[in-house]
Amino acid sequence: MSTVITNIGELVTNDPAAGGGLAVVRDAALVIEDGAVAWTGPSSSAPAADESFDAAGRAVLPGFVDSHAHLVFAGERAEEFAARMSGEKYAAGGIRTTVERTRAASDDELRANVRRLVHEMARQGVTTVECKSGYGLTVDQEARAVRIAAEYADEVTYLGAHVVPAEYAGDAAGYARLAATDMLAACAPHARWVDVFCEEGAFDADQAREVLTAGVKAGLSPRLHANQLTQGPAVRLAVELEAASADHCTFLGDADVDALASSRTVATLLPGVEFSTRQPYPDARRLLDAGATVALATDCNPGSCYSSSMAFCIAVAVRDMRMTPAEAVWSATAGGARALRRTDVGHLSPGARADVHVLDAPSHIHLAYRPGVPQTHAVWKHGRRVEGLL
Ligand code: NIG
Ligand code: FE
């Protein structure tokens, strides 16, 4: 089964062979075959296929890669958000509210929530989703969370060390040991990644190192919630452990920027969190100018950012984080793929997974230029049309 998409006004390929950046082809066509991109080139020389889709001059992008989300939860925290907008500060402890609700939920309730949010994302052009555990915080509850995440998400992350649960109040070290031993053993078979919230009010660098190195021994790869609320040691720990990504990077010193720039660790920025917590936005320009690789992701979760919109992240990154539209779109697609160490997504070169996002706009710039406006016209994930968008 093959499909040719014709009359593409602007095809963003992110072709790695083109030397970086969006690698745009104008008046293009793209052929999907057996779930992969089979051909790209000028519309005038497009080969025939079983089916044809007329893009009518629209822009076509790789599907968004949302490399950071927390979708296995129950309930919501709208009151906490309203309080923040009236001056309350965001603190790690709010997570425990969601832990209580999540523990009390049935498997099917949690499944329905993850499915709802993954579909909400797909309707907005997200074709690769990372999903973390972290609202269970017992061996059985965390194991259940990674199992359910694995049913819907492309990438699963074990985040048993999200916050210290009430039962371990005052004993973060004891809980970190559990997260590095029995809990890890129960979760590792269902996950690819291990993550820790390394922050004041959550876990310190020694505890984070213990959980992450145990995770690596269990076959997982590290990533880290780093420097979200304070300029702590987490970014440098992520680089030391060769983590795929240091996420948040809101408060960075020169040593943090230098460490990221001279490593393979991607700086994943989550502007929706700063929006929803009234923190300063991370300085993407400083990271890019230093030579770091930057990804953009939503961090969709019921506390610090209840938005699944990558387009919103792009608009904020362009308006307030000094990224160009091209940089922001690259970071939301190819950047996310780098943060997940994936070479098959985030670009549309022949051989890539056919994750295709047709915008109802003539260029990628419209994602930032028309903030808040739904602009997803059609989506293919792994070569299959995601229906019911309009
Ligand atoms: O990435 N920082 C830690 N975890 C989430 C927030 C989770 C919550 O507030 O429920 C984050 O911001
Ligand atoms: Fe997060």
CSV table of N, CA and C in Angstrom, one decimal, residues 21-101:
chain,number,residue,atom,x,y,z
A,21,GLY,N,19.2,21.8,10.3
A,21,GLY,CA,18.2,22.7,10.0
A,21,GLY,C,17.0,22.0,9.3
A,22,LEU,N,16.1,22.8,8.8
A,22,LEU,CA,14.8,22.3,8.3
A,22,LEU,C,14.9,21.6,7.0
A,23,ALA,N,15.9,22.0,6.2
A,23,ALA,CA,16.1,21.4,4.8
A,23,ALA,C,14.7,21.3,4.1
A,24,VAL,N,14.3,22.5,3.7
A,24,VAL,CA,13.0,22.7,3.1
A,24,VAL,C,13.0,22.4,1.6
A,25,VAL,N,12.0,21.7,1.0
A,25,VAL,CA,11.9,21.5,-0.4
A,25,VAL,C,10.6,22.2,-0.8
A,26,ARG,N,10.6,23.1,-1.8
A,26,ARG,CA,9.3,23.7,-2.2
A,26,ARG,C,8.7,23.0,-3.4
A,27,ASP,N,7.4,23.1,-3.5
A,27,ASP,CA,6.6,22.4,-4.6
A,27,ASP,C,7.0,20.9,-4.6
A,28,ALA,N,6.8,20.3,-3.5
A,28,ALA,CA,7.3,18.9,-3.4
A,28,ALA,C,6.2,17.9,-3.3
A,29,ALA,N,6.6,16.6,-3.4
A,29,ALA,CA,5.7,15.5,-3.1
A,29,ALA,C,6.5,14.5,-2.2
A,30,LEU,N,5.7,13.6,-1.6
A,30,LEU,CA,6.3,12.7,-0.7
A,30,LEU,C,5.5,11.3,-0.9
A,31,VAL,N,6.2,10.3,-0.9
A,31,VAL,CA,5.5,8.9,-1.1
A,31,VAL,C,5.7,8.1,0.2
A,32,ILE,N,4.6,7.6,0.7
A,32,ILE,CA,4.6,6.7,1.9
A,32,ILE,C,4.4,5.3,1.4
A,33,GLU,N,5.3,4.4,1.8
A,33,GLU,CA,5.1,3.0,1.5
A,33,GLU,C,5.5,2.1,2.7
A,34,ASP,N,4.6,1.2,3.0
A,34,ASP,CA,4.8,0.2,4.1
A,34,ASP,C,5.3,1.0,5.4
A,35,GLY,N,4.6,2.1,5.7
A,35,GLY,CA,4.9,2.7,7.0
A,35,GLY,C,6.1,3.6,7.0
A,36,ALA,N,6.8,3.7,5.8
A,36,ALA,CA,8.0,4.5,5.8
A,36,ALA,C,7.9,5.6,4.7
A,37,VAL,N,8.8,6.6,4.7
A,37,VAL,CA,8.9,7.5,3.6
A,37,VAL,C,9.7,6.8,2.5
A,38,ALA,N,9.1,6.7,1.3
A,38,ALA,CA,9.8,6.0,0.3
A,38,ALA,C,10.5,6.9,-0.7
A,39,TRP,N,10.0,8.1,-0.8
A,39,TRP,CA,10.5,9.1,-1.8
A,39,TRP,C,10.1,10.5,-1.5
A,40,THR,N,11.0,11.5,-1.7
A,40,THR,CA,10.6,12.9,-1.7
A,40,THR,C,11.3,13.6,-2.8
A,41,GLY,N,10.6,14.6,-3.4
A,41,GLY,CA,11.2,15.3,-4.5
A,41,GLY,C,10.2,16.3,-5.1
A,42,PRO,N,10.5,16.8,-6.2
A,42,PRO,CA,9.6,17.8,-6.9
A,42,PRO,C,8.3,17.2,-7.2
A,43,SER,N,7.2,17.9,-7.0
A,43,SER,CA,5.9,17.4,-7.2
A,43,SER,C,5.7,17.0,-8.7
A,44,SER,N,6.4,17.7,-9.6
A,44,SER,CA,6.3,17.4,-11.0
A,44,SER,C,6.8,16.0,-11.4
A,45,SER,N,7.7,15.5,-10.6
A,45,SER,CA,8.3,14.1,-10.9
A,45,SER,C,7.9,13.1,-9.9
A,46,ALA,N,6.7,13.3,-9.2
A,46,ALA,CA,6.3,12.3,-8.2
A,46,ALA,C,5.9,11.0,-8.9
A,47,PRO,N,6.3,9.9,-8.4
A,47,PRO,CA,5.9,8.6,-8.9
A,47,PRO,C,4.4,8.3,-8.6
A,48,ALA,N,3.9,7.4,-9.3
A,48,ALA,CA,2.5,7.0,-9.0
A,48,ALA,C,2.4,6.2,-7.8
A,49,ALA,N,1.2,6.1,-7.1
A,49,ALA,CA,1.1,5.3,-5.9
A,49,ALA,C,-0.4,4.8,-5.9
A,50,ASP,N,-0.7,3.9,-5.0
A,50,ASP,CA,-2.0,3.4,-4.9
A,50,ASP,C,-3.1,4.5,-4.6
A,51,GLU,N,-2.7,5.4,-3.7
A,51,GLU,CA,-3.6,6.5,-3.3
A,51,GLU,C,-2.9,7.8,-3.5
A,52,SER,N,-3.7,8.9,-3.6
A,52,SER,CA,-3.1,10.2,-3.8
A,52,SER,C,-3.8,11.2,-2.8
A,53,PHE,N,-3.0,12.1,-2.2
A,53,PHE,CA,-3.6,13.1,-1.3
A,53,PHE,C,-3.0,14.4,-1.8
A,54,ASP,N,-4.0,15.4,-2.1
A,54,ASP,CA,-3.6,16.7,-2.7
A,54,ASP,C,-3.4,17.7,-1.5
A,55,ALA,N,-2.2,18.1,-1.2
A,55,ALA,CA,-1.9,19.0,-0.1
A,55,ALA,C,-2.3,20.4,-0.5
A,56,ALA,N,-2.6,20.7,-1.7
A,56,ALA,CA,-3.1,22.0,-2.2
A,56,ALA,C,-2.2,23.2,-1.7
A,57,GLY,N,-0.9,23.0,-1.8
A,57,GLY,CA,0.0,24.1,-1.4
A,57,GLY,C,0.3,24.3,0.1
A,58,ARG,N,-0.2,23.3,0.9
A,58,ARG,CA,0.0,23.4,2.3
A,58,ARG,C,1.5,23.0,2.7
A,59,ALA,N,1.9,23.4,3.9
A,59,ALA,CA,3.2,22.9,4.4
A,59,ALA,C,3.1,21.5,5.0
A,60,VAL,N,4.1,20.7,4.8
A,60,VAL,CA,4.1,19.4,5.4
A,60,VAL,C,5.4,19.3,6.2
A,61,LEU,N,5.2,18.8,7.5
A,61,LEU,CA,6.3,18.7,8.4
A,61,LEU,C,6.4,17.3,8.9
A,62,PRO,N,7.6,16.9,9.5
A,62,PRO,CA,7.6,15.6,10.3
A,62,PRO,C,6.7,15.8,11.4
A,63,GLY,N,6.0,14.7,11.9
A,63,GLY,CA,5.2,14.8,13.1
A,63,GLY,C,6.0,15.3,14.2
A,64,PHE,N,5.3,16.0,15.1
A,64,PHE,CA,6.0,16.4,16.3
A,64,PHE,C,6.5,15.3,17.2
A,65,VAL,N,7.6,15.4,17.8
A,65,VAL,CA,8.1,14.4,18.8
A,65,VAL,C,8.1,15.0,20.2
A,66,ASP,N,7.0,14.6,20.9
A,66,ASP,CA,6.9,15.2,22.3
A,66,ASP,C,7.7,14.2,23.2
A,67,SER,N,8.9,14.7,23.6
A,67,SER,CA,9.8,13.8,24.3
A,67,SER,C,9.7,13.9,25.8
A,68,HIS,N,8.7,14.6,26.3
A,68,HIS,CA,8.6,14.7,27.8
A,68,HIS,C,7.1,14.9,28.1
A,69,ALA,N,6.5,13.9,28.7
A,69,ALA,CA,5.1,14.0,29.2
A,69,ALA,C,4.8,13.0,30.3
A,70,HIS,N,3.9,13.4,31.2
A,70,HIS,CA,3.5,12.6,32.3
A,70,HIS,C,2.0,12.3,32.2
A,71,LEU,N,1.6,11.2,31.6
A,71,LEU,CA,0.2,11.1,31.2
A,71,LEU,C,-0.6,10.1,32.1
A,72,VAL,N,0.1,9.3,32.9
A,72,VAL,CA,-0.5,8.3,33.7
A,72,VAL,C,-0.9,8.9,35.0
A,73,PHE,N,-2.1,9.5,35.1
A,73,PHE,CA,-2.5,10.1,36.3
A,73,PHE,C,-4.0,10.2,36.3
A,74,ALA,N,-4.6,10.4,37.5
A,74,ALA,CA,-6.0,10.7,37.7
A,74,ALA,C,-6.2,12.0,38.3
A,75,GLY,N,-7.4,12.6,38.0
A,75,GLY,CA,-7.7,13.9,38.6
A,75,GLY,C,-7.1,15.1,37.9
A,76,GLU,N,-7.2,16.3,38.4
A,76,GLU,CA,-6.6,17.5,37.9
A,76,GLU,C,-6.3,18.4,39.0
A,77,ARG,N,-5.6,19.5,38.7
A,77,ARG,CA,-5.2,20.5,39.8
A,77,ARG,C,-5.5,21.9,39.3
A,78,ALA,N,-6.7,22.1,38.8
A,78,ALA,CA,-7.0,23.5,38.3
A,78,ALA,C,-6.9,24.5,39.4
A,79,GLU,N,-7.3,24.1,40.7
A,79,GLU,CA,-7.3,25.1,41.8
A,79,GLU,C,-5.9,25.6,42.1
A,80,GLU,N,-5.0,24.6,42.0
A,80,GLU,CA,-3.5,24.9,42.2
A,80,GLU,C,-3.0,25.9,41.2
A,81,PHE,N,-3.5,25.7,39.9
A,81,PHE,CA,-3.1,26.6,38.8
A,81,PHE,C,-3.7,28.0,39.1
A,82,ALA,N,-4.9,28.1,39.5
A,82,ALA,CA,-5.6,29.4,39.8
A,82,ALA,C,-4.8,30.1,40.9
A,83,ALA,N,-4.4,29.3,41.9
A,83,ALA,CA,-3.7,29.9,43.1
A,83,ALA,C,-2.4,30.5,42.6
A,84,ARG,N,-1.7,29.8,41.7
A,84,ARG,CA,-0.4,30.3,41.2
A,84,ARG,C,-0.6,31.6,40.4
A,85,MET,N,-1.7,31.6,39.7
A,85,MET,CA,-1.9,32.8,38.9
A,85,MET,C,-2.2,34.0,39.8
A,86,SER,N,-2.6,33.7,41.1
A,86,SER,CA,-2.8,34.8,42.1
A,86,SER,C,-1.6,34.9,43.0
A,87,GLY,N,-0.4,34.3,42.6
A,87,GLY,CA,0.8,34.6,43.3
A,87,GLY,C,1.5,33.5,44.1
A,88,GLU,N,0.8,32.3,44.2
A,88,GLU,CA,1.4,31.2,44.8
A,88,GLU,C,2.6,30.7,44.0
A,89,LYS,N,3.6,30.1,44.7
A,89,LYS,CA,4.7,29.6,43.9
A,89,LYS,C,4.5,28.1,43.6
A,90,TYR,N,5.0,27.6,42.5
A,90,TYR,CA,5.0,26.2,42.2
A,90,TYR,C,6.0,25.5,43.1
A,91,ALA,N,5.6,24.3,43.7
A,91,ALA,CA,6.6,23.6,44.5
A,91,ALA,C,6.4,22.1,44.2
A,92,ALA,N,7.5,21.3,44.4
A,92,ALA,CA,7.4,19.9,44.0
A,92,ALA,C,6.3,19.1,44.7
A,93,GLY,N,6.0,19.6,46.0
A,93,GLY,CA,5.0,18.9,46.8
A,93,GLY,C,3.6,18.7,46.2
A,94,GLY,N,3.2,19.6,45.3
A,94,GLY,CA,1.9,19.4,44.6
A,94,GLY,C,1.7,18.1,44.0
A,95,ILE,N,2.8,17.5,43.6
A,95,ILE,CA,2.7,16.2,42.9
A,95,ILE,C,2.0,15.1,43.8
A,96,ARG,N,2.1,15.3,45.1
A,96,ARG,CA,1.5,14.3,46.0
A,96,ARG,C,0.0,14.3,45.9
A,97,THR,N,-0.6,15.4,45.6
A,97,THR,CA,-2.1,15.4,45.4
A,97,THR,C,-2.5,14.5,44.3
A,98,THR,N,-1.7,14.5,43.2
A,98,THR,CA,-2.0,13.6,42.1
A,98,THR,C,-1.7,12.2,42.4
A,99,VAL,N,-0.7,12.0,43.3
A,99,VAL,CA,-0.4,10.6,43.7
A,99,VAL,C,-1.6,10.0,44.4
A,100,GLU,N,-2.2,10.7,45.3
A,100,GLU,CA,-3.4,10.2,46.0
A,100,GLU,C,-4.5,9.8,45.0
A,101,ARG,N,-4.8,10.7,44.1
A,101,ARG,CA,-5.8,10.4,43.1
A,101,ARG,C,-5.5,9.2,42.2
